[in-house]
């Protein structure tokens, strides 16, 4: 009975923080670690980096759900979520957030002084995203900016030093995340306007928002191409970039805000495939060129 309760709660919290969406940031963090270490990073670095990334992401997502619980309850698209339905209590979510942020700080301390020093700053950044939709349509870019900390932090974890490449990787992640977050937000244009929430779709309108998303993804592809030359990468990486570009084009092609299932495919499922394609092709390319 106790085991069943624990498993049930674990599943609930996994759904609360959308644990499967870790695939958005994790592949780029792995690429950063491999490039930073010029191969396989030490086991201790790999383990603690993974712990830090998962804990930070879980804490931030739970914090976002807690802060947005009233809006989620009003929005027909999100009213089924755990907090509006009281499937999980607010005190449980607060405890979950505290534990995850504490684990993140501890994991950072196990890496190097720079990671420990920056850990409170990282918590402030990833938590503050939850309030940006109250006052700026740049919230999508801020979300991308916070998730961009994954490859940057992974590089710091390996080297303990600031460098150029991880910030390029971080910018790629920021543009990519912001682009498909804009696509996803097109479902809530009328709700956001009614509730006074800011988003690019609600501020600029549907068609302009979609063009902005396309523009962000176009710059993302250009930066991935830049890394091909800057990092002296090979044809496997280029093949992965080509496949990812085709998938992004397909993503923009199938957008239909009124079709929720199709929007999940466009905003989430295709992007999970894109991140894995980039990861696999980059790693294969790296070890073939080594």
Short mmCIF file of C-alpha atoms in Angstrom, two decimals:
data_model
loop_
_atom_site.label_atom_id
_atom_site.label_comp_id
_atom_site.label_asym_id
_atom_site.label_seq_id
_atom_site.Cartn_x
_atom_site.Cartn_y
_atom_site.Cartn_z
CA UNK A 1 0.00 0.00 0.00
CA UNK A 2 2.82 2.40 0.92
CA UNK A 3 4.72 1.52 -2.26
CA UNK A 4 1.57 2.06 -4.33
CA UNK A 5 1.07 5.51 -2.75
CA UNK A 6 4.69 6.47 -3.41
CA UNK A 7 4.47 5.36 -7.04
CA UNK A 8 1.19 7.24 -7.48
CA UNK A 9 2.65 10.46 -6.04
CA UNK A 10 5.79 10.07 -8.14
CA UNK A 11 3.68 9.74 -11.28
CA UNK A 12 1.64 12.80 -10.27
CA UNK A 13 4.73 14.96 -9.73
CA UNK A 14 6.25 13.65 -12.97
CA UNK A 15 3.13 14.80 -14.81
CA UNK A 16 3.09 18.10 -12.88
CA UNK A 17 6.57 19.07 -14.07
CA UNK A 18 6.20 17.36 -17.48
CA UNK A 19 9.33 15.28 -16.83
CA UNK A 20 9.42 13.96 -20.42
CA UNK A 21 10.15 17.50 -21.61
CA UNK A 22 13.63 17.19 -20.14
CA UNK A 23 14.50 16.08 -23.68
CA UNK A 24 14.44 19.74 -24.71
CA UNK A 25 17.46 20.78 -22.66
CA UNK A 26 19.31 17.55 -21.83
CA UNK A 27 20.64 16.79 -25.36
CA UNK A 28 22.25 20.22 -25.66
CA UNK A 29 23.73 19.88 -22.17
CA UNK A 30 25.29 16.56 -23.20
CA UNK A 31 26.73 18.13 -26.37
CA UNK A 32 28.22 20.94 -24.27
CA UNK A 33 29.83 18.46 -21.88
CA UNK A 34 31.32 16.36 -24.67
CA UNK A 35 32.74 19.37 -26.48
CA UNK A 36 34.02 20.90 -23.24
CA UNK A 37 35.73 17.67 -22.16
CA UNK A 38 36.82 16.90 -25.74
CA UNK A 39 35.38 13.46 -25.11
CA UNK A 40 33.68 11.75 -22.21
CA UNK A 41 33.62 13.84 -19.05
CA UNK A 42 34.55 12.20 -15.72
CA UNK A 43 31.77 10.06 -14.25
CA UNK A 44 31.41 12.35 -11.24
CA UNK A 45 30.86 15.37 -13.48
CA UNK A 46 28.32 13.52 -15.63
CA UNK A 47 26.33 12.30 -12.64
CA UNK A 48 26.23 15.57 -10.71
CA UNK A 49 25.54 17.60 -13.86
CA UNK A 50 22.56 15.37 -14.63
CA UNK A 51 21.30 15.64 -11.04
CA UNK A 52 21.66 19.43 -11.12
CA UNK A 53 19.88 19.77 -14.46
CA UNK A 54 16.93 17.55 -13.51
CA UNK A 55 16.54 19.10 -10.05
CA UNK A 56 16.64 22.67 -11.38
CA UNK A 57 14.15 21.90 -14.12
CA UNK A 58 11.76 20.07 -11.79
CA UNK A 59 11.89 22.87 -9.24
CA UNK A 60 11.31 25.57 -11.87
CA UNK A 61 8.40 23.76 -13.53
CA UNK A 62 6.72 23.07 -10.20
CA UNK A 63 7.21 26.72 -9.21
CA UNK A 64 5.61 27.80 -12.49
CA UNK A 65 2.62 25.53 -11.92
CA UNK A 66 2.22 26.89 -8.38
CA UNK A 67 2.38 30.55 -9.47
CA UNK A 68 0.02 30.03 -12.44
CA UNK A 69 -2.50 27.78 -10.67
CA UNK A 70 -5.31 30.38 -10.72
CA UNK A 71 -4.89 31.12 -14.43
CA UNK A 72 -4.62 27.40 -15.17
CA UNK A 73 -7.91 26.87 -13.37
CA UNK A 74 -9.68 29.53 -15.46
CA UNK A 75 -8.29 28.38 -18.81
CA UNK A 76 -10.37 25.52 -20.33
CA UNK A 77 -7.18 24.16 -21.96
CA UNK A 78 -5.35 23.82 -18.63
CA UNK A 79 -8.14 23.45 -16.05
CA UNK A 80 -7.49 19.69 -15.88
CA UNK A 81 -4.00 20.20 -14.43
CA UNK A 82 -3.10 18.83 -11.02
CA UNK A 83 -3.28 21.96 -8.87
CA UNK A 84 -6.60 23.31 -10.26
CA UNK A 85 -8.08 19.81 -9.80
CA UNK A 86 -6.49 19.55 -6.31
CA UNK A 87 -4.86 16.24 -7.23
CA UNK A 88 -1.76 17.58 -5.50
CA UNK A 89 -1.85 19.98 -2.54
CA UNK A 90 -0.05 23.33 -2.65
CA UNK A 91 2.04 22.49 0.43
CA UNK A 92 3.26 19.33 -1.31
CA UNK A 93 4.32 21.35 -4.34
CA UNK A 94 6.14 23.89 -2.16
CA UNK A 95 8.00 21.07 -0.41
CA UNK A 96 8.84 19.53 -3.79
CA UNK A 97 10.25 22.87 -4.99
CA UNK A 98 12.39 23.37 -1.88
CA UNK A 99 13.80 19.84 -2.08
CA UNK A 100 14.67 20.14 -5.77
CA UNK A 101 16.35 23.53 -5.39
CA UNK A 102 18.31 22.23 -2.40
CA UNK A 103 19.44 19.21 -4.44
CA UNK A 104 20.42 21.55 -7.27
CA UNK A 105 22.61 23.66 -4.97
CA UNK A 106 24.22 20.56 -3.46
CA UNK A 107 24.88 19.05 -6.90
CA UNK A 108 26.42 22.36 -7.99
CA UNK A 109 28.72 22.30 -4.96
CA UNK A 110 29.91 18.84 -6.00
CA UNK A 111 31.02 20.18 -9.40
CA UNK A 112 33.17 23.27 -8.91
CA UNK A 113 33.21 26.69 -7.17
CA UNK A 114 31.86 28.52 -10.25
CA UNK A 115 28.78 26.29 -10.42
CA UNK A 116 28.12 26.71 -6.70
CA UNK A 117 28.56 30.48 -6.95
CA UNK A 118 26.10 30.72 -9.84
CA UNK A 119 23.49 28.30 -8.43
CA UNK A 120 21.45 30.94 -6.51
CA UNK A 121 21.50 33.16 -9.62
CA UNK A 122 20.25 30.24 -11.71
CA UNK A 123 17.40 29.60 -9.24
CA UNK A 124 16.40 33.27 -9.35
CA UNK A 125 16.36 33.27 -13.17
CA UNK A 126 14.44 30.03 -13.67
CA UNK A 127 11.88 30.98 -11.02
CA UNK A 128 11.31 34.55 -12.20
CA UNK A 129 10.12 33.35 -15.61
CA UNK A 130 6.78 32.48 -14.01
CA UNK A 131 5.98 36.19 -13.55
CA UNK A 132 7.10 37.56 -16.93
CA UNK A 133 3.79 36.89 -18.68
CA UNK A 134 2.22 39.41 -16.32
CA UNK A 135 4.08 42.34 -17.86
CA UNK A 136 5.92 41.54 -21.11
CA UNK A 137 5.39 39.67 -24.38
CA UNK A 138 9.11 38.82 -24.23
CA UNK A 139 8.18 36.02 -21.82
CA UNK A 140 8.81 33.41 -24.55
CA UNK A 141 12.38 34.58 -25.01
CA UNK A 142 12.89 34.71 -21.26
CA UNK A 143 11.70 31.11 -21.01
CA UNK A 144 14.20 30.17 -23.71
CA UNK A 145 16.87 32.16 -21.87
CA UNK A 146 16.32 30.21 -18.65
CA UNK A 147 16.44 26.83 -20.41
CA UNK A 148 19.57 27.99 -22.25
CA UNK A 149 21.33 27.74 -18.89
CA UNK A 150 21.46 23.94 -19.37
CA UNK A 151 24.26 23.79 -22.00
CA UNK A 152 26.01 26.79 -20.48
CA UNK A 153 25.91 25.25 -17.01
CA UNK A 154 27.03 21.88 -18.39
CA UNK A 155 30.11 23.52 -19.93
CA UNK A 156 30.89 25.27 -16.65
CA UNK A 157 30.50 21.95 -14.83
CA UNK A 158 33.23 20.37 -16.95
CA UNK A 159 35.69 23.25 -17.25
CA UNK A 160 34.84 25.67 -14.46
CA UNK A 161 35.49 28.40 -17.02
CA UNK A 162 33.50 30.78 -19.23
CA UNK A 163 33.83 30.22 -22.99
CA UNK A 164 32.26 31.28 -26.30
CA UNK A 165 30.81 28.00 -27.61
CA UNK A 166 28.40 27.27 -24.72
CA UNK A 167 26.84 30.71 -25.15
CA UNK A 168 26.25 29.95 -28.83
CA UNK A 169 24.62 26.66 -27.81
CA UNK A 170 22.60 28.54 -25.21
CA UNK A 171 21.42 31.08 -27.78
CA UNK A 172 20.36 28.23 -30.09
CA UNK A 173 18.31 26.71 -27.27
CA UNK A 174 16.79 30.09 -26.38
CA UNK A 175 15.64 30.77 -29.95
CA UNK A 176 14.37 27.24 -30.42
CA UNK A 177 12.38 27.15 -27.17
CA UNK A 178 10.99 30.66 -27.67
CA UNK A 179 9.88 29.77 -31.20
CA UNK A 180 7.84 26.74 -30.30
CA UNK A 181 6.55 28.36 -27.10
CA UNK A 182 5.10 31.11 -29.31
CA UNK A 183 3.48 28.42 -31.46
CA UNK A 184 1.98 26.78 -28.38
CA UNK A 185 0.74 30.13 -27.05
CA UNK A 186 -1.37 30.71 -30.17
CA UNK A 187 -3.96 28.44 -28.54
CA UNK A 188 -4.53 30.98 -25.75
CA UNK A 189 -4.78 34.27 -27.64
CA UNK A 190 -8.32 35.13 -26.51
CA UNK A 191 -7.80 33.86 -22.96
CA UNK A 192 -4.57 35.84 -22.52
CA UNK A 193 -6.21 39.02 -23.78
CA UNK A 194 -9.18 38.52 -21.47
CA UNK A 195 -6.97 37.91 -18.41
CA UNK A 196 -4.44 40.64 -19.23
CA UNK A 197 -1.61 38.18 -19.79
CA UNK A 198 1.17 39.04 -22.19
CA UNK A 199 2.32 36.88 -25.07
CA UNK A 200 3.54 37.49 -28.60
CA UNK A 201 0.38 35.91 -30.12
CA UNK A 202 -1.99 37.95 -27.93
CA UNK A 203 -0.04 41.18 -28.50
CA UNK A 204 0.82 40.92 -32.21
CA UNK A 205 -1.89 38.57 -33.45
CA UNK A 206 -1.76 35.07 -34.87
CA UNK A 207 -0.08 35.57 -38.23
CA UNK A 208 2.59 38.00 -37.00
CA UNK A 209 3.36 35.67 -34.09
CA UNK A 210 3.85 32.73 -36.45
CA UNK A 211 6.24 34.79 -38.59
CA UNK A 212 8.21 35.74 -35.46
CA UNK A 213 8.44 32.04 -34.53
CA UNK A 214 9.67 31.23 -38.03
CA UNK A 215 12.27 33.99 -37.77
CA UNK A 216 13.58 32.71 -34.44
CA UNK A 217 13.90 29.18 -35.79
CA UNK A 218 15.62 30.47 -38.94
CA UNK A 219 18.28 32.21 -36.82
CA UNK A 220 18.61 29.03 -34.75
CA UNK A 221 19.41 27.03 -37.90
CA UNK A 222 21.95 29.67 -38.98
CA UNK A 223 23.71 29.38 -35.60
CA UNK A 224 23.79 25.58 -35.85
CA UNK A 225 25.34 26.03 -39.29
CA UNK A 226 27.83 28.50 -37.80
CA UNK A 227 28.91 25.83 -35.30
CA UNK A 228 29.48 23.44 -38.20
CA UNK A 229 32.23 25.74 -39.46
CA UNK A 230 33.45 27.08 -36.09
CA UNK A 231 33.83 23.64 -34.51
CA UNK A 232 35.12 22.09 -37.74
CA UNK A 233 32.40 19.46 -37.71
CA UNK A 234 31.70 16.76 -40.30
CA UNK A 235 29.02 15.49 -42.64
CA UNK A 236 27.09 13.54 -39.96
CA UNK A 237 26.46 16.75 -38.01
CA UNK A 238 25.43 18.43 -41.27
CA UNK A 239 23.03 15.56 -41.99
CA UNK A 240 21.48 16.01 -38.55
CA UNK A 241 21.13 19.74 -39.17
CA UNK A 242 19.40 19.02 -42.49
CA UNK A 243 16.96 16.59 -40.89
CA UNK A 244 16.24 19.06 -38.08
CA UNK A 245 15.55 21.82 -40.60
CA UNK A 246 13.07 19.61 -42.45
CA UNK A 247 11.34 18.75 -39.15
CA UNK A 248 11.12 22.43 -38.22
CA UNK A 249 9.55 23.19 -41.60
CA UNK A 250 7.04 20.39 -40.99
CA UNK A 251 6.35 21.81 -37.52
CA UNK A 252 5.41 25.19 -38.96
CA UNK A 253 3.42 23.58 -41.75
CA UNK A 254 1.02 21.64 -39.51
CA UNK A 255 0.16 24.44 -37.06
CA UNK A 256 -3.57 24.68 -36.37
CA UNK A 257 -4.31 26.48 -33.06
CA UNK A 258 -7.84 25.03 -32.90
CA UNK A 259 -6.50 21.45 -33.02
CA UNK A 260 -4.96 20.69 -29.62
CA UNK A 261 -3.59 17.27 -30.49
CA UNK A 262 -1.91 18.66 -33.61
CA UNK A 263 -0.47 21.57 -31.60
CA UNK A 264 1.10 19.12 -29.16
CA UNK A 265 2.74 17.36 -32.08
CA UNK A 266 3.98 20.66 -33.51
CA UNK A 267 5.14 22.19 -30.22
CA UNK A 268 6.41 19.19 -28.29
CA UNK A 269 6.72 15.85 -30.06
CA UNK A 270 8.51 17.09 -33.19
CA UNK A 271 10.86 19.18 -31.06
CA UNK A 272 11.75 16.19 -28.91
CA UNK A 273 12.70 14.37 -32.09
CA UNK A 274 14.71 17.39 -33.28
CA UNK A 275 16.74 17.54 -30.07
CA UNK A 276 17.53 13.82 -30.24
CA UNK A 277 18.51 14.03 -33.93
CA UNK A 278 20.90 16.89 -33.16
CA UNK A 279 22.33 15.01 -30.16
CA UNK A 280 22.87 11.68 -31.93
CA UNK A 281 24.32 13.20 -35.10
CA UNK A 282 26.59 15.54 -33.14
CA UNK A 283 27.96 12.73 -30.96
CA UNK A 284 28.45 10.35 -33.90
CA UNK A 285 30.16 13.13 -35.83
CA UNK A 286 32.41 13.99 -32.88
CA UNK A 287 33.62 10.44 -32.33
CA UNK A 288 34.08 9.84 -36.07
CA UNK A 289 36.19 12.97 -36.34
CA UNK A 290 38.21 12.20 -33.19
#
